[in-house]
Amino acid sequence: MESNDKQSKSKLFHTMTFGCQMNINDSERLAGQLRTIGYESTDNVEQADLILINTCCVRESAEKKIHGRIGEMKRLKLVNPNLIIGVVGCMAQKDKDKILKKFSHVNLVMGTHNIHQLAELVEKIEQSRERVLAVWDQAERLAPDVPTVRKGQISAWVPIMYGCNNFCTYCIVPYVRGRERSRPLNDIVAEVRQLGADGFKEITLLGQNVNSYGKDNESQADFADLLQAIDQIDTITRIRYMTSHPRDMNDKVIETIMRSQKICEHFHLPVQAGSDYILERMNRGYNTEYYRQLVSKIREAIPGASLTTDIIVGFPGETEENFLETLEFVKSIRYDAAYTFLYSQRSGTPAAKYADQVSLPVKKARLQQLMAVQNEISLEINRQYVGKTVEVLVEGPSKNDERKLMGRTRTNKIVLWEKTGQEVAGGLVNIQIDTAQTWILKGRLI
Ligand code: 5AD
Ligand code: SF4
């Protein structure tokens, strides 16, 4: 009887996701496949029959954290020898042999191009108890779509393209995610329609470089065409996208956003550095003058648009003077927010071999300086919201305080307010802003 009982109970899986939104969406597609073979998700790692660690390798700090986490799983394996542990995604793609060798308790190592094979591979391990390595060097032109189980119910990630062709000299992504492959426009539109029918209100179109959508296939539809097609879907209230490459952000896209009611007035344009010398060495394909003009054009076309960026400090060869150029650049552009990173040497990338690496203490000091400058600007910009009323899409309870609700403005500012009971998740509400902080706004329902 007891064994029957065990059989009818569904098996449990737990995922740990590191890295970018693309990884979060990959984890949703891993979950979707596991459901088809009888697994349910659990938040409690101790109860899981299957643990998947979806990895990132964009910086060393992420890798260190992940190595620690994989190591910790050994303890659970000792308690439950039948536990299946999988290491998947970017780091698995890059370091498959190292992971197999270092972590004997890992059953599955699966790369970025094999995500759609998960169900099949897990069943193989369940039957044979062998260790499985599934890491293709290259992607199939387009991996088959698999079912997705999404975490949220309001906001959904939708991949529009995979891979990257840019080869910025610091970046590992093109090596672990392969060449650019765009999904067919009709598939994306069908997925977004379905999401709308399921009650989702906000869609974020995902790709390493969304502005080069469509360049790899003959369909002729480009990113602006795709935005226009998604804009027609009535059930969706807000459209976002990430990440844009400044070099490829063109007038047609800006005009499309200007005309659209749904595409949010938020531009995330990673500049990476504010020094022409460093931009050249990064192989970014633009200079500061081009970038300034792009920002002016956007601000003229769409007044009130917010602007965020990514910046790397301590790229090889970055002198004090180059860094000061970046600081001045940041001050003059006045970003709403900047995601700032210490340069991390990624072996296999050109910049890792550059002779003039910057020392860690110098990198850290520059990061502090940059963050201090940017935080002040972010706060100044956010203070301009005080007293104003903004439209907010209600996402749900605040993580830290059940009595508060959380949502975002169209400009992607996080807003918190006291719950009144009138709000519905997925609805739009007007919030009057009372206080501003560096990363959040607080207000009350009007
Ligand atoms: N070191 C530090 N930051 C990096 N990024 C990408 N590669 C590296 C690296 N080697 C940053 C870039 C990118 C963001 C997602 O991560 O700023 O835009
Ligand atoms: Fe990396 Fe550059 Fe591609 Fe972005 S555009 S994923 S930074 S290579």
PDB file of N, CA, C and O in Angstrom, residues 61-107:
ATOM      1  N   SER A  61      31.928  36.546  -9.953  1.00  0.00           N
ATOM      2  CA  SER A  61      31.193  36.549  -8.686  1.00  0.00           C
ATOM      3  C   SER A  61      29.989  35.600  -8.750  1.00  0.00           C
ATOM      4  O   SER A  61      29.705  34.881  -7.788  1.00  0.00           O
ATOM      5  N   ALA A  62      29.312  35.561  -9.901  1.00  0.00           N
ATOM      6  CA  ALA A  62      28.176  34.651 -10.062  1.00  0.00           C
ATOM      7  C   ALA A  62      28.668  33.207 -10.013  1.00  0.00           C
ATOM      8  O   ALA A  62      28.087  32.357  -9.338  1.00  0.00           O
ATOM      9  N   GLU A  63      29.764  32.955 -10.699  1.00  0.00           N
ATOM     10  CA  GLU A  63      30.287  31.587 -10.743  1.00  0.00           C
ATOM     11  C   GLU A  63      30.669  31.068  -9.361  1.00  0.00           C
ATOM     12  O   GLU A  63      30.393  29.927  -9.010  1.00  0.00           O
ATOM     13  N   LYS A  64      31.293  31.944  -8.578  1.00  0.00           N
ATOM     14  CA  LYS A  64      31.719  31.534  -7.219  1.00  0.00           C
ATOM     15  C   LYS A  64      30.515  31.149  -6.378  1.00  0.00           C
ATOM     16  O   LYS A  64      30.520  30.148  -5.679  1.00  0.00           O
ATOM     17  N   LYS A  65      29.484  31.990  -6.465  1.00  0.00           N
ATOM     18  CA  LYS A  65      28.271  31.744  -5.699  1.00  0.00           C
ATOM     19  C   LYS A  65      27.658  30.400  -6.110  1.00  0.00           C
ATOM     20  O   LYS A  65      27.243  29.596  -5.289  1.00  0.00           O
ATOM     21  N   ILE A  66      27.650  30.146  -7.415  1.00  0.00           N
ATOM     22  CA  ILE A  66      27.027  28.924  -7.927  1.00  0.00           C
ATOM     23  C   ILE A  66      27.839  27.690  -7.511  1.00  0.00           C
ATOM     24  O   ILE A  66      27.268  26.683  -7.099  1.00  0.00           O
ATOM     25  N   HIS A  67      29.150  27.797  -7.581  1.00  0.00           N
ATOM     26  CA  HIS A  67      29.985  26.672  -7.134  1.00  0.00           C
ATOM     27  C   HIS A  67      29.663  26.328  -5.679  1.00  0.00           C
ATOM     28  O   HIS A  67      29.537  25.161  -5.323  1.00  0.00           O
ATOM     29  N   GLY A  68      29.524  27.386  -4.856  1.00  0.00           N
ATOM     30  CA  GLY A  68      29.177  27.181  -3.449  1.00  0.00           C
ATOM     31  C   GLY A  68      27.846  26.458  -3.322  1.00  0.00           C
ATOM     32  O   GLY A  68      27.711  25.492  -2.563  1.00  0.00           O
ATOM     33  N   ARG A  69      26.890  26.890  -4.104  1.00  0.00           N
ATOM     34  CA  ARG A  69      25.557  26.314  -4.026  1.00  0.00           C
ATOM     35  C   ARG A  69      25.539  24.854  -4.476  1.00  0.00           C
ATOM     36  O   ARG A  69      24.905  24.006  -3.844  1.00  0.00           O
ATOM     37  N   ILE A  70      26.258  24.566  -5.547  1.00  0.00           N
ATOM     38  CA  ILE A  70      26.295  23.171  -6.007  1.00  0.00           C
ATOM     39  C   ILE A  70      26.921  22.298  -4.915  1.00  0.00           C
ATOM     40  O   ILE A  70      26.431  21.218  -4.602  1.00  0.00           O
ATOM     41  N   GLY A  71      27.992  22.809  -4.307  1.00  0.00           N
ATOM     42  CA  GLY A  71      28.662  22.073  -3.228  1.00  0.00           C
ATOM     43  C   GLY A  71      27.710  21.753  -2.079  1.00  0.00           C
ATOM     44  O   GLY A  71      27.693  20.624  -1.571  1.00  0.00           O
ATOM     45  N   GLU A  72      26.895  22.737  -1.697  1.00  0.00           N
ATOM     46  CA  GLU A  72      25.957  22.535  -0.579  1.00  0.00           C
ATOM     47  C   GLU A  72      24.970  21.399  -0.849  1.00  0.00           C
ATOM     48  O   GLU A  72      24.466  20.778   0.080  1.00  0.00           O
ATOM     49  N   MET A  73      24.686  21.135  -2.113  1.00  0.00           N
ATOM     50  CA  MET A  73      23.678  20.125  -2.460  1.00  0.00           C
ATOM     51  C   MET A  73      24.130  18.708  -2.108  1.00  0.00           C
ATOM     52  O   MET A  73      23.331  17.787  -2.038  1.00  0.00           O
ATOM     53  N   LYS A  74      25.428  18.560  -1.911  1.00  0.00           N
ATOM     54  CA  LYS A  74      25.978  17.235  -1.607  1.00  0.00           C
ATOM     55  C   LYS A  74      25.342  16.660  -0.336  1.00  0.00           C
ATOM     56  O   LYS A  74      25.044  15.468  -0.244  1.00  0.00           O
ATOM     57  N   ARG A  75      25.126  17.536   0.627  1.00  0.00           N
ATOM     58  CA  ARG A  75      24.523  17.148   1.902  1.00  0.00           C
ATOM     59  C   ARG A  75      23.144  16.509   1.674  1.00  0.00           C
ATOM     60  O   ARG A  75      22.820  15.478   2.255  1.00  0.00           O
ATOM     61  N   LEU A  76      22.348  17.083   0.798  1.00  0.00           N
ATOM     62  CA  LEU A  76      21.007  16.557   0.536  1.00  0.00           C
ATOM     63  C   LEU A  76      21.073  15.207  -0.157  1.00  0.00           C
ATOM     64  O   LEU A  76      20.253  14.327   0.060  1.00  0.00           O
ATOM     65  N   LYS A  77      22.075  15.069  -0.979  1.00  0.00           N
ATOM     66  CA  LYS A  77      22.251  13.814  -1.709  1.00  0.00           C
ATOM     67  C   LYS A  77      22.598  12.679  -0.739  1.00  0.00           C
ATOM     68  O   LYS A  77      22.198  11.536  -0.935  1.00  0.00           O
ATOM     69  N   LEU A  78      23.350  13.013   0.319  1.00  0.00           N
ATOM     70  CA  LEU A  78      23.704  11.993   1.312  1.00  0.00           C
ATOM     71  C   LEU A  78      22.450  11.520   2.049  1.00  0.00           C
ATOM     72  O   LEU A  78      22.300  10.345   2.343  1.00  0.00           O
ATOM     73  N   VAL A  79      21.531  12.447   2.303  1.00  0.00           N
ATOM     74  CA  VAL A  79      20.284  12.100   2.986  1.00  0.00           C
ATOM     75  C   VAL A  79      19.372  11.307   2.040  1.00  0.00           C
ATOM     76  O   VAL A  79      18.731  10.350   2.437  1.00  0.00           O
ATOM     77  N   ASN A  80      19.337  11.723   0.783  1.00  0.00           N
ATOM     78  CA  ASN A  80      18.458  11.078  -0.193  1.00  0.00           C
ATOM     79  C   ASN A  80      19.252  10.689  -1.446  1.00  0.00           C
ATOM     80  O   ASN A  80      19.375  11.479  -2.373  1.00  0.00           O
ATOM     81  N   PRO A  81      19.776   9.474  -1.490  1.00  0.00           N
ATOM     82  CA  PRO A  81      20.639   9.066  -2.601  1.00  0.00           C
ATOM     83  C   PRO A  81      19.915   9.079  -3.949  1.00  0.00           C
ATOM     84  O   PRO A  81      20.563   9.125  -5.000  1.00  0.00           O
ATOM     85  N   ASN A  82      18.578   9.040  -3.930  1.00  0.00           N
ATOM     86  CA  ASN A  82      17.836   9.064  -5.196  1.00  0.00           C
ATOM     87  C   ASN A  82      17.637  10.472  -5.761  1.00  0.00           C
ATOM     88  O   ASN A  82      17.109  10.645  -6.860  1.00  0.00           O
ATOM     89  N   LEU A  83      18.029  11.442  -4.988  1.00  0.00           N
ATOM     90  CA  LEU A  83      17.899  12.830  -5.431  1.00  0.00           C
ATOM     91  C   LEU A  83      18.654  13.038  -6.746  1.00  0.00           C
ATOM     92  O   LEU A  83      19.790  12.584  -6.890  1.00  0.00           O
ATOM     93  N   ILE A  84      17.980  13.700  -7.701  1.00  0.00           N
ATOM     94  CA  ILE A  84      18.638  14.025  -8.972  1.00  0.00           C
ATOM     95  C   ILE A  84      19.050  15.499  -8.941  1.00  0.00           C
ATOM     96  O   ILE A  84      18.228  16.362  -8.657  1.00  0.00           O
ATOM     97  N   ILE A  85      20.327  15.749  -9.216  1.00  0.00           N
ATOM     98  CA  ILE A  85      20.818  17.131  -9.211  1.00  0.00           C
ATOM     99  C   ILE A  85      21.309  17.490 -10.615  1.00  0.00           C
ATOM    100  O   ILE A  85      22.152  16.793 -11.189  1.00  0.00           O
ATOM    101  N   GLY A  86      20.761  18.557 -11.153  1.00  0.00           N
ATOM    102  CA  GLY A  86      21.141  18.995 -12.498  1.00  0.00           C
ATOM    103  C   GLY A  86      21.749  20.383 -12.472  1.00  0.00           C
ATOM    104  O   GLY A  86      21.251  21.278 -11.793  1.00  0.00           O
ATOM    105  N   VAL A  87      22.842  20.561 -13.210  1.00  0.00           N
ATOM    106  CA  VAL A  87      23.437  21.891 -13.390  1.00  0.00           C
ATOM    107  C   VAL A  87      23.230  22.242 -14.854  1.00  0.00           C
ATOM    108  O   VAL A  87      23.685  21.518 -15.744  1.00  0.00           O
ATOM    109  N   VAL A  88      22.507  23.318 -15.094  1.00  0.00           N
ATOM    110  CA  VAL A  88      22.097  23.627 -16.470  1.00  0.00           C
ATOM    111  C   VAL A  88      22.421  25.070 -16.836  1.00  0.00           C
ATOM    112  O   VAL A  88      22.722  25.893 -15.975  1.00  0.00           O
ATOM    113  N   GLY A  89      22.365  25.356 -18.113  1.00  0.00           N
ATOM    114  CA  GLY A  89      22.495  26.743 -18.578  1.00  0.00           C
ATOM    115  C   GLY A  89      23.931  27.172 -18.864  1.00  0.00           C
ATOM    116  O   GLY A  89      24.790  26.355 -19.188  1.00  0.00           O
ATOM    117  N   CYS A  90      24.171  28.463 -18.710  1.00  0.00           N
ATOM    118  CA  CYS A  90      25.403  29.080 -19.236  1.00  0.00           C
ATOM    119  C   CYS A  90      26.702  28.499 -18.684  1.00  0.00           C
ATOM    120  O   CYS A  90      27.637  28.223 -19.428  1.00  0.00           O
ATOM    121  N   MET A  91      26.776  28.319 -17.357  1.00  0.00           N
ATOM    122  CA  MET A  91      28.023  27.788 -16.809  1.00  0.00           C
ATOM    123  C   MET A  91      28.210  26.318 -17.192  1.00  0.00           C
ATOM    124  O   MET A  91      29.334  25.864 -17.408  1.00  0.00           O
ATOM    125  N   ALA A  92      27.117  25.596 -17.291  1.00  0.00           N
ATOM    126  CA  ALA A  92      27.185  24.201 -17.732  1.00  0.00           C
ATOM    127  C   ALA A  92      27.724  24.146 -19.161  1.00  0.00           C
ATOM    128  O   ALA A  92      28.533  23.281 -19.522  1.00  0.00           O
ATOM    129  N   GLN A  93      27.288  25.087 -19.972  1.00  0.00           N
ATOM    130  CA  GLN A  93      27.737  25.157 -21.361  1.00  0.00           C
ATOM    131  C   GLN A  93      29.248  25.398 -21.414  1.00  0.00           C
ATOM    132  O   GLN A  93      29.969  24.785 -22.184  1.00  0.00           O
ATOM    133  N   LYS A  94      29.719  26.283 -20.573  1.00  0.00           N
ATOM    134  CA  LYS A  94      31.122  26.711 -20.610  1.00  0.00           C
ATOM    135  C   LYS A  94      32.053  25.696 -19.947  1.00  0.00           C
ATOM    136  O   LYS A  94      33.134  25.441 -20.440  1.00  0.00           O
ATOM    137  N   ASP A  95      31.611  25.128 -18.808  1.00  0.00           N
ATOM    138  CA  ASP A  95      32.531  24.333 -17.969  1.00  0.00           C
ATOM    139  C   ASP A  95      32.039  22.912 -17.739  1.00  0.00           C
ATOM    140  O   ASP A  95      32.144  22.391 -16.637  1.00  0.00           O
ATOM    141  N   LYS A  96      31.492  22.283 -18.755  1.00  0.00           N
ATOM    142  CA  LYS A  96      30.855  20.977 -18.541  1.00  0.00           C
ATOM    143  C   LYS A  96      31.785  19.958 -17.873  1.00  0.00           C
ATOM    144  O   LYS A  96      31.400  19.302 -16.908  1.00  0.00           O
ATOM    145  N   ASP A  97      33.022  19.865 -18.366  1.00  0.00           N
ATOM    146  CA  ASP A  97      33.923  18.841 -17.837  1.00  0.00           C
ATOM    147  C   ASP A  97      34.344  19.138 -16.404  1.00  0.00           C
ATOM    148  O   ASP A  97      34.409  18.254 -15.561  1.00  0.00           O
ATOM    149  N   LYS A  98      34.599  20.421 -16.173  1.00  0.00           N
ATOM    150  CA  LYS A  98      35.010  20.862 -14.842  1.00  0.00           C
ATOM    151  C   LYS A  98      33.919  20.524 -13.817  1.00  0.00           C
ATOM    152  O   LYS A  98      34.215  20.041 -12.720  1.00  0.00           O
ATOM    153  N   ILE A  99      32.666  20.742 -14.185  1.00  0.00           N
ATOM    154  CA  ILE A  99      31.564  20.501 -13.248  1.00  0.00           C
ATOM    155  C   ILE A  99      31.422  19.005 -12.970  1.00  0.00           C
ATOM    156  O   ILE A  99      31.301  18.576 -11.827  1.00  0.00           O
ATOM    157  N   LEU A 100      31.491  18.212 -14.030  1.00  0.00           N
ATOM    158  CA  LEU A 100      31.380  16.759 -13.852  1.00  0.00           C
ATOM    159  C   LEU A 100      32.486  16.243 -12.934  1.00  0.00           C
ATOM    160  O   LEU A 100      32.260  15.395 -12.076  1.00  0.00           O
ATOM    161  N   LYS A 101      33.675  16.786 -13.131  1.00  0.00           N
ATOM    162  CA  LYS A 101      34.829  16.310 -12.378  1.00  0.00           C
ATOM    163  C   LYS A 101      34.786  16.773 -10.921  1.00  0.00           C
ATOM    164  O   LYS A 101      35.025  15.991 -10.010  1.00  0.00           O
ATOM    165  N   LYS A 102      34.451  18.030 -10.745  1.00  0.00           N
ATOM    166  CA  LYS A 102      34.519  18.598  -9.393  1.00  0.00           C
ATOM    167  C   LYS A 102      33.364  18.135  -8.496  1.00  0.00           C
ATOM    168  O   LYS A 102      33.526  18.003  -7.297  1.00  0.00           O
ATOM    169  N   PHE A 103      32.185  17.905  -9.102  1.00  0.00           N
ATOM    170  CA  PHE A 103      31.003  17.609  -8.285  1.00  0.00           C
ATOM    171  C   PHE A 103      30.445  16.229  -8.646  1.00  0.00           C
ATOM    172  O   PHE A 103      29.593  16.098  -9.521  1.00  0.00           O
ATOM    173  N   SER A 104      30.919  15.208  -7.918  1.00  0.00           N
ATOM    174  CA  SER A 104      30.503  13.850  -8.273  1.00  0.00           C
ATOM    175  C   SER A 104      29.025  13.610  -7.944  1.00  0.00           C
ATOM    176  O   SER A 104      28.430  12.643  -8.409  1.00  0.00           O
ATOM    177  N   HIS A 105      28.425  14.475  -7.123  1.00  0.00           N
ATOM    178  CA  HIS A 105      27.005  14.283  -6.784  1.00  0.00           C
ATOM    179  C   HIS A 105      26.063  14.856  -7.840  1.00  0.00           C
ATOM    180  O   HIS A 105      24.849  14.734  -7.706  1.00  0.00           O
ATOM    181  N   VAL A 106      26.602  15.493  -8.883  1.00  0.00           N
ATOM    182  CA  VAL A 106      25.749  16.054  -9.932  1.00  0.00           C
ATOM    183  C   VAL A 106      25.416  14.960 -10.961  1.00  0.00           C
ATOM    184  O   VAL A 106      26.302  14.286 -11.468  1.00  0.00           O
ATOM    185  N   ASN A 107      24.118  14.786 -11.247  1.00  0.00           N
ATOM    186  CA  ASN A 107      23.681  13.730 -12.178  1.00  0.00           C
ATOM    187  C   ASN A 107      23.576  14.216 -13.614  1.00  0.00           C
ATOM    188  O   ASN A 107      23.686  13.431 -14.546  1.00  0.00           O
TER     189      ASN A 107
END
